[in-house]
XYZ file of C-alpha atoms in Angstrom:
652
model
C 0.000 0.000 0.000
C 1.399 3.307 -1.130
C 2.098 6.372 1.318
C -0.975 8.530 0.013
C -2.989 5.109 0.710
C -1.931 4.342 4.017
C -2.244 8.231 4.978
C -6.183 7.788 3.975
C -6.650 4.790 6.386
C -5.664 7.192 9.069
C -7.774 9.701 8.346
C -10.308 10.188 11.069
C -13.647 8.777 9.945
C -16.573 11.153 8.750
C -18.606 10.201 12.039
C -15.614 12.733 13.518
C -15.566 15.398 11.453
C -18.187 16.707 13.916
C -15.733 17.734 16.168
C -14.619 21.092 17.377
C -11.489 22.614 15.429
C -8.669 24.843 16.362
C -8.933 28.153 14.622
C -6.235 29.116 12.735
C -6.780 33.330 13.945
C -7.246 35.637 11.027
C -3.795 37.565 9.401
C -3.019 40.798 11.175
C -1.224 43.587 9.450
C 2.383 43.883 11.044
C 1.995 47.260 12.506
C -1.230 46.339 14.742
C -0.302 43.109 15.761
C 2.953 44.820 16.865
C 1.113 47.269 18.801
C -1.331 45.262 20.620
C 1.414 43.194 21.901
C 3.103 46.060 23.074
C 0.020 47.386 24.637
C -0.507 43.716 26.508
C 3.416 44.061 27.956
C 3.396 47.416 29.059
C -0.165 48.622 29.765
C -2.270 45.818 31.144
C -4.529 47.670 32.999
C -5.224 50.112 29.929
C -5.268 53.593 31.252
C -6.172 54.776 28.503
C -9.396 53.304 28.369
C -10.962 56.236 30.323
C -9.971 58.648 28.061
C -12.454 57.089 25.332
C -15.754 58.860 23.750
C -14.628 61.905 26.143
C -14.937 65.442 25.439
C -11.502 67.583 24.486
C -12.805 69.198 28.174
C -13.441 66.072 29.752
C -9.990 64.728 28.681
C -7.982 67.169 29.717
C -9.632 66.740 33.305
C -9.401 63.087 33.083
C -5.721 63.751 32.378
C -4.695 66.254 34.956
C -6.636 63.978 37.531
C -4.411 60.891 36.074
C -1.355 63.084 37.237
C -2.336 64.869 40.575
C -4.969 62.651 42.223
C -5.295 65.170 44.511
C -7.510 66.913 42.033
C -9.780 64.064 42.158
C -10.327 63.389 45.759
C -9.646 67.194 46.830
C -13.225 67.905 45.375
C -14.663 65.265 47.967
C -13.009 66.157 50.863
C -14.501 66.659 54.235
C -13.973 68.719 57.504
C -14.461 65.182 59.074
C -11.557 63.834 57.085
C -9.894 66.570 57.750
C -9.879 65.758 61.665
C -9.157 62.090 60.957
C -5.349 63.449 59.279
C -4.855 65.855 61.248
C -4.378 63.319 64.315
C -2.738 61.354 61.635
C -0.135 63.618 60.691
C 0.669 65.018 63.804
C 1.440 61.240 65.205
C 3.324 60.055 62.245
C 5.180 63.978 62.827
C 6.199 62.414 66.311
C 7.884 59.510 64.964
C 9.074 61.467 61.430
C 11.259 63.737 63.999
C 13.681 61.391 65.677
C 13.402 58.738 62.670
C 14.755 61.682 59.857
C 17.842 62.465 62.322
C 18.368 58.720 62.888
C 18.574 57.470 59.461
C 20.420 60.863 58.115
C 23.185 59.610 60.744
C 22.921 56.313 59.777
C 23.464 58.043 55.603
C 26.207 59.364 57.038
C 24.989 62.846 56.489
C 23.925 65.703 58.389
C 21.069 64.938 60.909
C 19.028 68.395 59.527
C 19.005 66.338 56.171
C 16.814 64.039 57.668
C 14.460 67.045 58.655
C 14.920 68.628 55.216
C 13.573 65.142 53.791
C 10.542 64.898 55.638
C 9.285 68.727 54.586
C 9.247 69.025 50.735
C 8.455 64.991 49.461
C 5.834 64.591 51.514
C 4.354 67.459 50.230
C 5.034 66.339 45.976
C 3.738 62.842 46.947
C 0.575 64.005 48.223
C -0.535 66.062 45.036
C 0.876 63.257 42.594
C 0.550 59.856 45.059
C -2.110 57.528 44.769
C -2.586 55.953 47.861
C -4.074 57.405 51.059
C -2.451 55.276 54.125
C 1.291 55.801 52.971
C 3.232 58.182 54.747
C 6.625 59.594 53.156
C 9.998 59.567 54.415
C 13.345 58.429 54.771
C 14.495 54.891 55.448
C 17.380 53.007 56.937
C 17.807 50.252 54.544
C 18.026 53.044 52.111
C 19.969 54.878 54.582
C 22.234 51.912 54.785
C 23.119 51.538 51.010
C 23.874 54.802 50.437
C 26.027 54.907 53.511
C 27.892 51.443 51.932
C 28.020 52.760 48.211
C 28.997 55.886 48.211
C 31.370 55.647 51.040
C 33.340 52.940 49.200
C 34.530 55.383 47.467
C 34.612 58.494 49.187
C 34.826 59.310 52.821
C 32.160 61.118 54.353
C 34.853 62.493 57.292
C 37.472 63.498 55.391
C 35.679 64.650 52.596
C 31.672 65.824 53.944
C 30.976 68.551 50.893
C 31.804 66.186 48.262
C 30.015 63.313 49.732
C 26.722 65.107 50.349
C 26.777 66.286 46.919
C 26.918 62.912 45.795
C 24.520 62.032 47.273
C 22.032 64.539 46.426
C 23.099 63.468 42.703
C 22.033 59.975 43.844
C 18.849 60.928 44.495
C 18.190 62.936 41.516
C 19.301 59.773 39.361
C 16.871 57.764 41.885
C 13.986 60.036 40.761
C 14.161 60.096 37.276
C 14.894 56.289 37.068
C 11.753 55.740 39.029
C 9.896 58.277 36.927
C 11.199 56.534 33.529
C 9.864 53.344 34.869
C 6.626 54.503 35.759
C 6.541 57.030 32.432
C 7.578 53.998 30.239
C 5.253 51.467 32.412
C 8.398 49.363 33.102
C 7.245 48.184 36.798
C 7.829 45.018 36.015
C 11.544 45.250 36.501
C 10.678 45.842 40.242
C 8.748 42.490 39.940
C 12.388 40.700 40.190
C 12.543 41.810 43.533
C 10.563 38.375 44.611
C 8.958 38.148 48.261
C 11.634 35.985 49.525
C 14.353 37.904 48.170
C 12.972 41.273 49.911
C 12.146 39.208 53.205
C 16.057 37.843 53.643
C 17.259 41.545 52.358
C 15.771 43.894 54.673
C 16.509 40.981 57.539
C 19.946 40.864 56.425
C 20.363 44.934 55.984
C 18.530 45.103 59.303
C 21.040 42.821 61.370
C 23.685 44.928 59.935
C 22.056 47.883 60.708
C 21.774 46.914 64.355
C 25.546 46.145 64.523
C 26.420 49.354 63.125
C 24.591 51.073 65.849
C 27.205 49.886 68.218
C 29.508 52.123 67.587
C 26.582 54.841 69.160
C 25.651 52.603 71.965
C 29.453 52.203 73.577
C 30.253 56.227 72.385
C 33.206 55.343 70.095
C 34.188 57.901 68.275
C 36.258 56.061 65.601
C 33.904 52.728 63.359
C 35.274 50.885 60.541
C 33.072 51.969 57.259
C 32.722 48.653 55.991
C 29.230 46.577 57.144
C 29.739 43.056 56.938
C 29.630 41.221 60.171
C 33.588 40.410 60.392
C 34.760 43.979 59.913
C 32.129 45.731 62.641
C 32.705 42.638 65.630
C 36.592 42.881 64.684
C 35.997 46.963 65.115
C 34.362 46.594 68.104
C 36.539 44.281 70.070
C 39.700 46.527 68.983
C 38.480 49.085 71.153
C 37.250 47.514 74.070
C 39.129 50.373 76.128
C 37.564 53.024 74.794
C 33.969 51.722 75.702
C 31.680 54.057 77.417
C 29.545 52.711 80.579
C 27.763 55.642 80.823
C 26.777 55.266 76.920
C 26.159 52.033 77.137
C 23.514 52.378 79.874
C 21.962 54.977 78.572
C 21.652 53.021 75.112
C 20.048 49.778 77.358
C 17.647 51.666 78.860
C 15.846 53.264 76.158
C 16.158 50.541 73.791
C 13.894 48.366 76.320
C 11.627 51.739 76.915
C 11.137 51.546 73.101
C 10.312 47.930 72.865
C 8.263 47.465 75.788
C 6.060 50.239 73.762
C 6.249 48.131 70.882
C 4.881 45.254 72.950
C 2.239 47.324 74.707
C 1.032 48.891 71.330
C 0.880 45.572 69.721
C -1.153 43.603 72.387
C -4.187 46.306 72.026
C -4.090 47.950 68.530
C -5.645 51.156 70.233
C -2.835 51.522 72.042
C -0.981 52.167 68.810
C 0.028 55.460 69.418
C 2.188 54.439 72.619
C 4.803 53.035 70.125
C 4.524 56.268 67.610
C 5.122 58.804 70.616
C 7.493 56.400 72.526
C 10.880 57.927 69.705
C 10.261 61.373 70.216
C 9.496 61.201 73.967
C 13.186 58.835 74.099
C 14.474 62.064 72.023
C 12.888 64.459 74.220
C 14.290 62.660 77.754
C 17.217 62.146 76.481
C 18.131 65.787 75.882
C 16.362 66.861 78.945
C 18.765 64.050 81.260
C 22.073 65.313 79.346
C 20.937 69.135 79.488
C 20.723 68.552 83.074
C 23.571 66.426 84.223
C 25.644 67.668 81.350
C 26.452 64.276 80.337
C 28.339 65.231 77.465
C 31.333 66.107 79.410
C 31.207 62.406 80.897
C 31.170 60.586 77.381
C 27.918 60.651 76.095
C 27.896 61.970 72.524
C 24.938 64.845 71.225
C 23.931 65.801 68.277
C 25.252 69.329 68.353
C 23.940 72.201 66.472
C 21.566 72.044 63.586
C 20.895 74.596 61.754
C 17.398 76.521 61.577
C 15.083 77.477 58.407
C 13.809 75.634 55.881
C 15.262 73.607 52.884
C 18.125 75.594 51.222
C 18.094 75.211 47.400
C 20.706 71.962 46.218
C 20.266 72.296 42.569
C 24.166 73.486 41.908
C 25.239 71.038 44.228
C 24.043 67.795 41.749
C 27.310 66.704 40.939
C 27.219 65.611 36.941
C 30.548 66.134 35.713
C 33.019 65.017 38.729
C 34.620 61.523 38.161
C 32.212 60.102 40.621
C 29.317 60.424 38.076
C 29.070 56.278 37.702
C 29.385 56.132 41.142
C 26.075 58.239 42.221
C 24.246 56.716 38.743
C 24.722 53.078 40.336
C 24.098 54.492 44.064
C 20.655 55.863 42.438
C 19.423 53.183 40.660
C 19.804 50.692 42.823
C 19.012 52.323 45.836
C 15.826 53.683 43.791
C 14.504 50.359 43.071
C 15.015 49.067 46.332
C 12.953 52.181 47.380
C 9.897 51.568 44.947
C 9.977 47.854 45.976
C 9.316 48.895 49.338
C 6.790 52.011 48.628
C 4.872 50.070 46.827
C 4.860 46.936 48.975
C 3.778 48.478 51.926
C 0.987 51.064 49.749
C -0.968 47.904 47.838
C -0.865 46.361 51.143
C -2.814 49.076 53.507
C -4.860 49.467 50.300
C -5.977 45.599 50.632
C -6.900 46.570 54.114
C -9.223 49.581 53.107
C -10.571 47.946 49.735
C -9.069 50.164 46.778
C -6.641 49.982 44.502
C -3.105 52.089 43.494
C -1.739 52.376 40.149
C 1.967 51.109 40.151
C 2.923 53.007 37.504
C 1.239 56.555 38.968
C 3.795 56.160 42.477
C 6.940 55.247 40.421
C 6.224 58.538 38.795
C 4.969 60.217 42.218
C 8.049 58.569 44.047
C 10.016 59.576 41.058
C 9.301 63.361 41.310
C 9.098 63.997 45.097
C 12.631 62.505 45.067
C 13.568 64.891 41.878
C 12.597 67.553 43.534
C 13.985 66.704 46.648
C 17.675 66.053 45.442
C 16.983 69.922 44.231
C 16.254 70.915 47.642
C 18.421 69.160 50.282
C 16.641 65.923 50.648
C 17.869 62.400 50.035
C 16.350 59.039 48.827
C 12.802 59.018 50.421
C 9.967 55.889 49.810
C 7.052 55.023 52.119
C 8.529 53.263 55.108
C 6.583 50.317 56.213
C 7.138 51.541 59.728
C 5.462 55.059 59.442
C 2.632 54.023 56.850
C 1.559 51.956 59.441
C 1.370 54.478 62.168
C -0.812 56.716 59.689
C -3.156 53.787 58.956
C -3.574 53.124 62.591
C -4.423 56.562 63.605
C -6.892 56.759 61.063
C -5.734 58.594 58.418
C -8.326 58.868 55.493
C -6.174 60.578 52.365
C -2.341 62.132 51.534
C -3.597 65.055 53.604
C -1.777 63.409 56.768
C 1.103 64.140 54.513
C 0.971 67.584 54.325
C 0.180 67.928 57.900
C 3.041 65.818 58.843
C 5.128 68.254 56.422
C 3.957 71.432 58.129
C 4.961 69.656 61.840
C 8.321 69.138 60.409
C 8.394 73.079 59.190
C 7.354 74.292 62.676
C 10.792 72.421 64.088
C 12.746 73.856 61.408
C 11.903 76.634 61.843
C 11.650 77.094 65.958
C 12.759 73.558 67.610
C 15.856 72.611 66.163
C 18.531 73.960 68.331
C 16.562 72.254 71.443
C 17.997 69.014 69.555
C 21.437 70.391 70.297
C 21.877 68.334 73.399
C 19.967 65.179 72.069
C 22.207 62.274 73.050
C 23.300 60.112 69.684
C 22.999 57.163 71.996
C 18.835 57.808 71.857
C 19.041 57.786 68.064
C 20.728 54.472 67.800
C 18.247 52.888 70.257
C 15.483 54.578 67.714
C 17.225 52.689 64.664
C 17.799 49.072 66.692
C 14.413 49.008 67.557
C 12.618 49.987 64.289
C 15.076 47.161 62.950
C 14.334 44.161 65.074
C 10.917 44.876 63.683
C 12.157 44.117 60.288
C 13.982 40.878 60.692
C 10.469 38.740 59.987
C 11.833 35.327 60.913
C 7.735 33.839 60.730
C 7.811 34.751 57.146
C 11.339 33.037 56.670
C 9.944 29.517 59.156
C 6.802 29.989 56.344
C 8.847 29.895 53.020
C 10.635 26.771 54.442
C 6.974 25.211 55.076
C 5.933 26.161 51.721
C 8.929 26.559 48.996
C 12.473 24.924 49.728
C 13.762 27.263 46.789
C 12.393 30.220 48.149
C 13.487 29.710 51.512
C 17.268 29.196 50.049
C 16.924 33.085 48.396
C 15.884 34.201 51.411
C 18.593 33.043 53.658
C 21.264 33.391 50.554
C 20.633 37.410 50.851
C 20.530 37.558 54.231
C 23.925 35.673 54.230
C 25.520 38.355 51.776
C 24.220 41.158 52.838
C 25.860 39.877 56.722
C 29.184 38.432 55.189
C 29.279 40.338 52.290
C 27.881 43.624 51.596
C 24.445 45.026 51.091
C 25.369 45.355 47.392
C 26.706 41.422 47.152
C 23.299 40.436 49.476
C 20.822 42.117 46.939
C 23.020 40.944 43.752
C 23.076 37.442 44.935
C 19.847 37.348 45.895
C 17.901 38.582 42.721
C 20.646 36.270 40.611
C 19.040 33.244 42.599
C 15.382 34.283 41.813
C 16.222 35.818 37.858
C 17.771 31.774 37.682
C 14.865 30.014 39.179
C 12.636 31.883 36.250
C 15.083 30.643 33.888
C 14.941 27.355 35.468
C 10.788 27.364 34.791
C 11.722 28.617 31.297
C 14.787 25.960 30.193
C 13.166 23.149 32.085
C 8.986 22.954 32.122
C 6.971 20.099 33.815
C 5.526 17.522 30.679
C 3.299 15.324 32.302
C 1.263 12.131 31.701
C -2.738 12.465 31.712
C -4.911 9.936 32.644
C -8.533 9.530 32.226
C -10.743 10.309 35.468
C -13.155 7.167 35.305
C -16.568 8.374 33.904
C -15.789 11.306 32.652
C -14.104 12.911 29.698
C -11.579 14.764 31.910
C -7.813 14.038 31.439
C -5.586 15.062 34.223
C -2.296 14.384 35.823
C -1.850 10.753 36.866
C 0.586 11.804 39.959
C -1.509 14.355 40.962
C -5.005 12.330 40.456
C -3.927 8.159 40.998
C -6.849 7.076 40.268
C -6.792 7.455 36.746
C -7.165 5.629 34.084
C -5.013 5.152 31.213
C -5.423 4.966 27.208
C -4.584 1.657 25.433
C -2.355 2.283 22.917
C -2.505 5.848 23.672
C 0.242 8.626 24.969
C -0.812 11.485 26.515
C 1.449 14.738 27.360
C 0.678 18.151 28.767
C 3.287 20.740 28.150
C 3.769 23.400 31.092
C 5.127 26.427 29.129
C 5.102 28.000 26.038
C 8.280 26.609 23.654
C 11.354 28.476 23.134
C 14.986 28.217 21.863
C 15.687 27.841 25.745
C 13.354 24.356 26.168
C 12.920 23.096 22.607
C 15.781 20.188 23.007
C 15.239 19.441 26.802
C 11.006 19.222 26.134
C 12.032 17.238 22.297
C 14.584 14.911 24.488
C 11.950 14.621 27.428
C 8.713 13.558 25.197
C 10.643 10.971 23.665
C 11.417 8.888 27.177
C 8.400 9.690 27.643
C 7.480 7.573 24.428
C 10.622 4.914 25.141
C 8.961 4.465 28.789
C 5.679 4.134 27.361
C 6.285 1.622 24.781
C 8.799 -0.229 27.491
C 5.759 -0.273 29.857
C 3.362 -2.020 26.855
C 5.544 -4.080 25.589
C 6.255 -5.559 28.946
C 2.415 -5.808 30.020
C 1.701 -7.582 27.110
C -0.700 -4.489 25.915
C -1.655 -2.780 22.453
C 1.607 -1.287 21.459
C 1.514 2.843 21.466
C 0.221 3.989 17.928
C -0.784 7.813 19.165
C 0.752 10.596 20.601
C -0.775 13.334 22.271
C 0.862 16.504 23.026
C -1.927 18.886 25.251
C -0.965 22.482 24.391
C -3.047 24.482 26.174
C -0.676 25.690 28.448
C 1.715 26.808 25.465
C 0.819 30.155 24.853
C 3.501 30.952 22.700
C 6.043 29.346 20.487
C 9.100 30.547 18.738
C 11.062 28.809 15.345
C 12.943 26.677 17.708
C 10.028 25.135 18.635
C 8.617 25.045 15.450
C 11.532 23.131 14.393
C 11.417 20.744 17.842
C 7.273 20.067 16.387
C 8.744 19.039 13.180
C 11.758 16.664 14.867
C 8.851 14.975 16.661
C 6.763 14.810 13.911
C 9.349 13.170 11.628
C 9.816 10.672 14.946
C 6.930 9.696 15.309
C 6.539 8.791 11.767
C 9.726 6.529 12.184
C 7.712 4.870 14.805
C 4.620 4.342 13.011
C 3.093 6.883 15.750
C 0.335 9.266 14.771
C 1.413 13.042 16.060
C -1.487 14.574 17.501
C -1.827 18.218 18.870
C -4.627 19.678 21.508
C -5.192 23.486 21.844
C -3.124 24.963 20.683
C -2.915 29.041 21.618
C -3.483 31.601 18.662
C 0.096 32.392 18.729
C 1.223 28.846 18.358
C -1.363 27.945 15.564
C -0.567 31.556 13.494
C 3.576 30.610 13.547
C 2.118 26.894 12.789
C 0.488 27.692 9.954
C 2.936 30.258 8.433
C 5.743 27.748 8.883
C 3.408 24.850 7.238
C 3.277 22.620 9.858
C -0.494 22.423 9.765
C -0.171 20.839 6.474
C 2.731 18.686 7.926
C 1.062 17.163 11.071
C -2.668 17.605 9.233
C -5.255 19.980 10.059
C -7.541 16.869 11.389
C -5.014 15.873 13.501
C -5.695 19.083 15.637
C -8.360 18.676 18.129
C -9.541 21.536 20.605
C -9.815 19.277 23.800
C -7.887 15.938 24.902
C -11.619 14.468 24.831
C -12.550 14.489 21.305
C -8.596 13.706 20.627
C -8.699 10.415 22.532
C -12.013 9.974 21.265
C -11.173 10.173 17.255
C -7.993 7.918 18.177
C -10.327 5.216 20.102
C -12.410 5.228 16.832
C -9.216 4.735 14.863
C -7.778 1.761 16.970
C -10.803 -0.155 17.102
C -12.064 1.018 13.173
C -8.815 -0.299 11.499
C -5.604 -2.656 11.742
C -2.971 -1.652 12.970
C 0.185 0.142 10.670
C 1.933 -3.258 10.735
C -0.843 -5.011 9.308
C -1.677 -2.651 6.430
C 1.967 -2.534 5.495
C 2.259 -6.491 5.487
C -1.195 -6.368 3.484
């Protein structure tokens, strides 16, 4: 019997043709098809769907609301909400205080910086922000990186003018990468920050944070600049003789104040605002114990003068043509992502809590410009700390208004409190920092990612590991190269499993995940996990056929039919590239070298447009494509029990 012969005894019987077919989708013209795919990747959510059958008017409101929400709640707003963030702000003013001196220490920069950063981005991020619970400011993880970055290169000591001004060009390059991202809808890229990445990072940065505090806690006056582990316990236990008691003490003391508040405010939530006031009032009896017994003169470090007024302008102090322009372009971007991970984080998570939604891509650009604009005005690198958000959505705040009232508490000390900070013991501000960082080492979450993902739980503890025994650099680089390989992993190497027939039904499923099925005489059936790329084409090609060696072992050893079909389910395969076109084709030509019929189920629009431009339709046969495992197994039941065998015909 000839090939054309033997082709037409495997043609499924007219009693099938009834069957649903896959669609091969019409022919787009480049240009659209192009642009709808770029639409799909980098607008999802389609913001500009609002914009459509609008007046010219109605636009340009529409558009100006898109940019300053303000101007779309503002209309709505209440003298009741008004009381509701006014409590809000002033509490969240309490802990903004000691916090902005803390972590501008901890930046190795000025304390007033820390002051300057808490006026003017609160104030941007409350006409441009989206979300009403987060509460703006500076934070010590970011605090912390900029510290380690820029001083590996340049000493904030020796050299304070040159080191300030880099980092004020740090945060300029911060802003306008996070306003390209949100500009050019790029958020994604912050999506490679994975949960258990961010959960060993900020435990890791935290633990080091903690340790560097030491040097405040026993008053020495000389620290090594590096933060792993080795360098800060080996710094320490150089200089055991110049350890301060009366330091020391004092350090003890109010750490425990501050965490027995902690304890107390999280026992009864309404006691929240013990823990919010419990920084300033360590700040405020602090000063008033070394004003007093002038403790200075005994050991006990202060903050010294700061200076009063509000922000001086920084804009010809950005630093873009020095030799240390790479330097503050790497400190930037990477401490800016690290900042929009966190903003955002902690802002879609109070907005679960409340029941609405914030646009990603509206705070990278609100982030963006409040830090823009604050490079241009003394600030540094400011997000939404999870720390402070939390304060505001527990003393009620109902929109970005706590903002601006937190903003105009901060004004009032720059402009009349700051020199009774003078004798504010440092001491106080590293018992502030140690216990807003024990807060952040989340070991539940890390005993949960064990419990649930192995993988997960090794990214977690392999950042927390660098960023300790490394660097906070090496920590986050290590990290993200664990979790960018584990996607590459799910891309190079997809699941193919067996299906099985659930009895009485026409449902196929995994046989490992559902036992009791049943399987197909004569009959292979394969799911494939992913779409197919150049990346999987010869591991999925060299995994189907063990599959099919392990299949026909199994038969030939049970005595069964032998296998004459193979089934490849496709649903999952949403796209498919000329690698795997080619890797169809192998198959194809294998399976006809086994006398196996090649059959295909679902597949996506993508797959069947590139299938039928390449010709493989007409290769494989457009019969041979079924919409659901069902009517494939059912066509190939009809064929096994309608006709002999291939052997049979070709001995015929």
């Amino acid at each position: 019997m000839g090939n054309a012969e033997r082709e037409d005894a495997y043609a499924p019987p007219v009693s099938v043709e009834s069957v649903h077919r896959v669609a091969v989708p019409p022919p787009q013209p480049f240009v659209k098809s192009f642009a709808n795919t770029l639409k799909e990747t980098l607008m999802p959510d389609d913001p500009l769907r609002q914009f459509k059958n609008q007046s010219p008017r109605r636009k340009l409101v529409l558009g100006l609301q898109y940019v300053f929400p303000i101007l779309e709640w503002g209309s709505k707003y209440s003298l009741a909400y008004f009381k509701s963030d006014l409590i809000a702000g002033i509490t969240i003013a309490s802990l903004a205080i000691p916090q902005g001196i803390s972590y501008a220490k901890l930046a190795n920069l000025p304390p007033i910086l820390g002051l300057y950063s808490s006026f003017i981005p609160p104030l941007i991020y409350a006409v441009m922000g989206s979300s009403r619970d987060l509460a703006v400011g500076t934070v010590a993880v970011a605090s912390l990186l900029t510290a380690s970055m820029l001083g590996s290169e340049v000493n904030a000591a020796e050299n304070p003018t040159l080191y300030l001004h880099l980092a004020f060009t740090a945060t300029f390059f911060a802003g306008l990468f996070e306003t390209a991202l949100g500009v050019f809808r790029l958020g994604f890229i912050v999506d490679f920050l994975s949960h258990a990445t961010i959960v060993g990072f900020m435990a890791g940065a935290a633990t080091v944070v903690i340790l560097q505090q030491l040097k405040g806690i026993l008053g020495l006056d000389r620290f090594t600049h590096a933060t792993d582990v080795v360098s800060v316990m080996k710094s320490v236990f150089s200089q055991t003789h110049q350890w301060r008691w009366e330091s020391a003490v004092l350090g003890i003391a109010f750490l425990f104040f501050l965490m027995l508040a902690r304890f107390l405010s999280q026992r009864r939530k309404n006691l929240f605002w013990i823990s919010a006031m419990a920084p300033l009032t360590t700040v405020i009896l602090g000063t008033l114990l070394v004003y007093f017994t002038h403790a200075e003169k005994h050991g006990v470090q202060v903050i010294g003068e700061l200076k009063k007024g509000l922000n001086p302008p920084s804009i010809m102090d950005l630093n873009f043509g020095s030799a240390y322009l790479t330097l503050a372009i790497k400190t930037g971007i990477v401490t800016g992502v690290l900042a929009l991970a966190e903003g955002i984080a902690v802002g879609r998570s109070f907005a679960m809590f409340k029941n609405y939604n914030i646009d990603g891509n509206k705070e990278m650009i609100a982030f963006g410009m409040m830090n823009i604009v604050g490079s241009c005005t003394s600030c540094y690198l400011t997000t939404g700390p999870f720390s402070r958000s939390a304060v505001n959505f527990n003393a009620g705040c109902k929109t970005a208004v706590s903002n601006i009232v937190m903003a105009f508490a901060v004004m009032v000390t720059l402009l009349v409190l700051t020199p009774l900070f003078y004798y504010t013991p440092t001491v106080v501000l590293s018992a502030i920092i140690i216990a807003a960082m024990l807060g952040l080492i989340d070991y539940n979450a890390a005993i949960h990612l064990w419990h649930v993902d192995k993988f997960d739980f090794f990214v977690c503890i392999s950042a927390y590991i660098g960023v300790v025994f490394g660097s906070v650099t090496v920590g986050l680089v290590t990290a993200v190269g664990l979790s960018l390989l584990r996607v590459l992993l799910f891309v190079a190497r997809p699941r193919t499993l067996v299906l099985g027939n659930l009895p009485d039904t026409k449902i196929y499923r995994n046989v490992e995940q559902y036992p009791k099925t049943d399987s197909v005489p004569g009959i292979l059936i394969l799911d494939i996990g992913a779409p197919i790329y150049f990346a999987n084409a010869s591991y999925l090609r060299e995994r189907i056929l063990r599959w099919i060696d392990d299949e026909e072992d199994k038969l030939k050893d049970s005595g069964e039919t032998s296998l004459q079909y193979l089934i490849l389910d496709m649903g999952a395969v949403g796209n498919i590239d000329t690698s795997g076109i080619s890797m169809l084709e192998e198959l194809k030509k294998n399976a006809d070298r086994r006398d196996l019929k090649f059959v295909l189920v679902n597949p996506g629009a993508e797959v069947m447009k590139k299938m039928s431009k390449s010709k493989l339709i007409e290769t494989i046969g457009q019969d041979w494509i079924f919409l659901t495992v069902g009517e494939a197994v059912g066509a190939c039941k009809y064929m096994l029990h309608s006709y002999k065998p291939k052997s049979d015909i070709d001995s015929v």
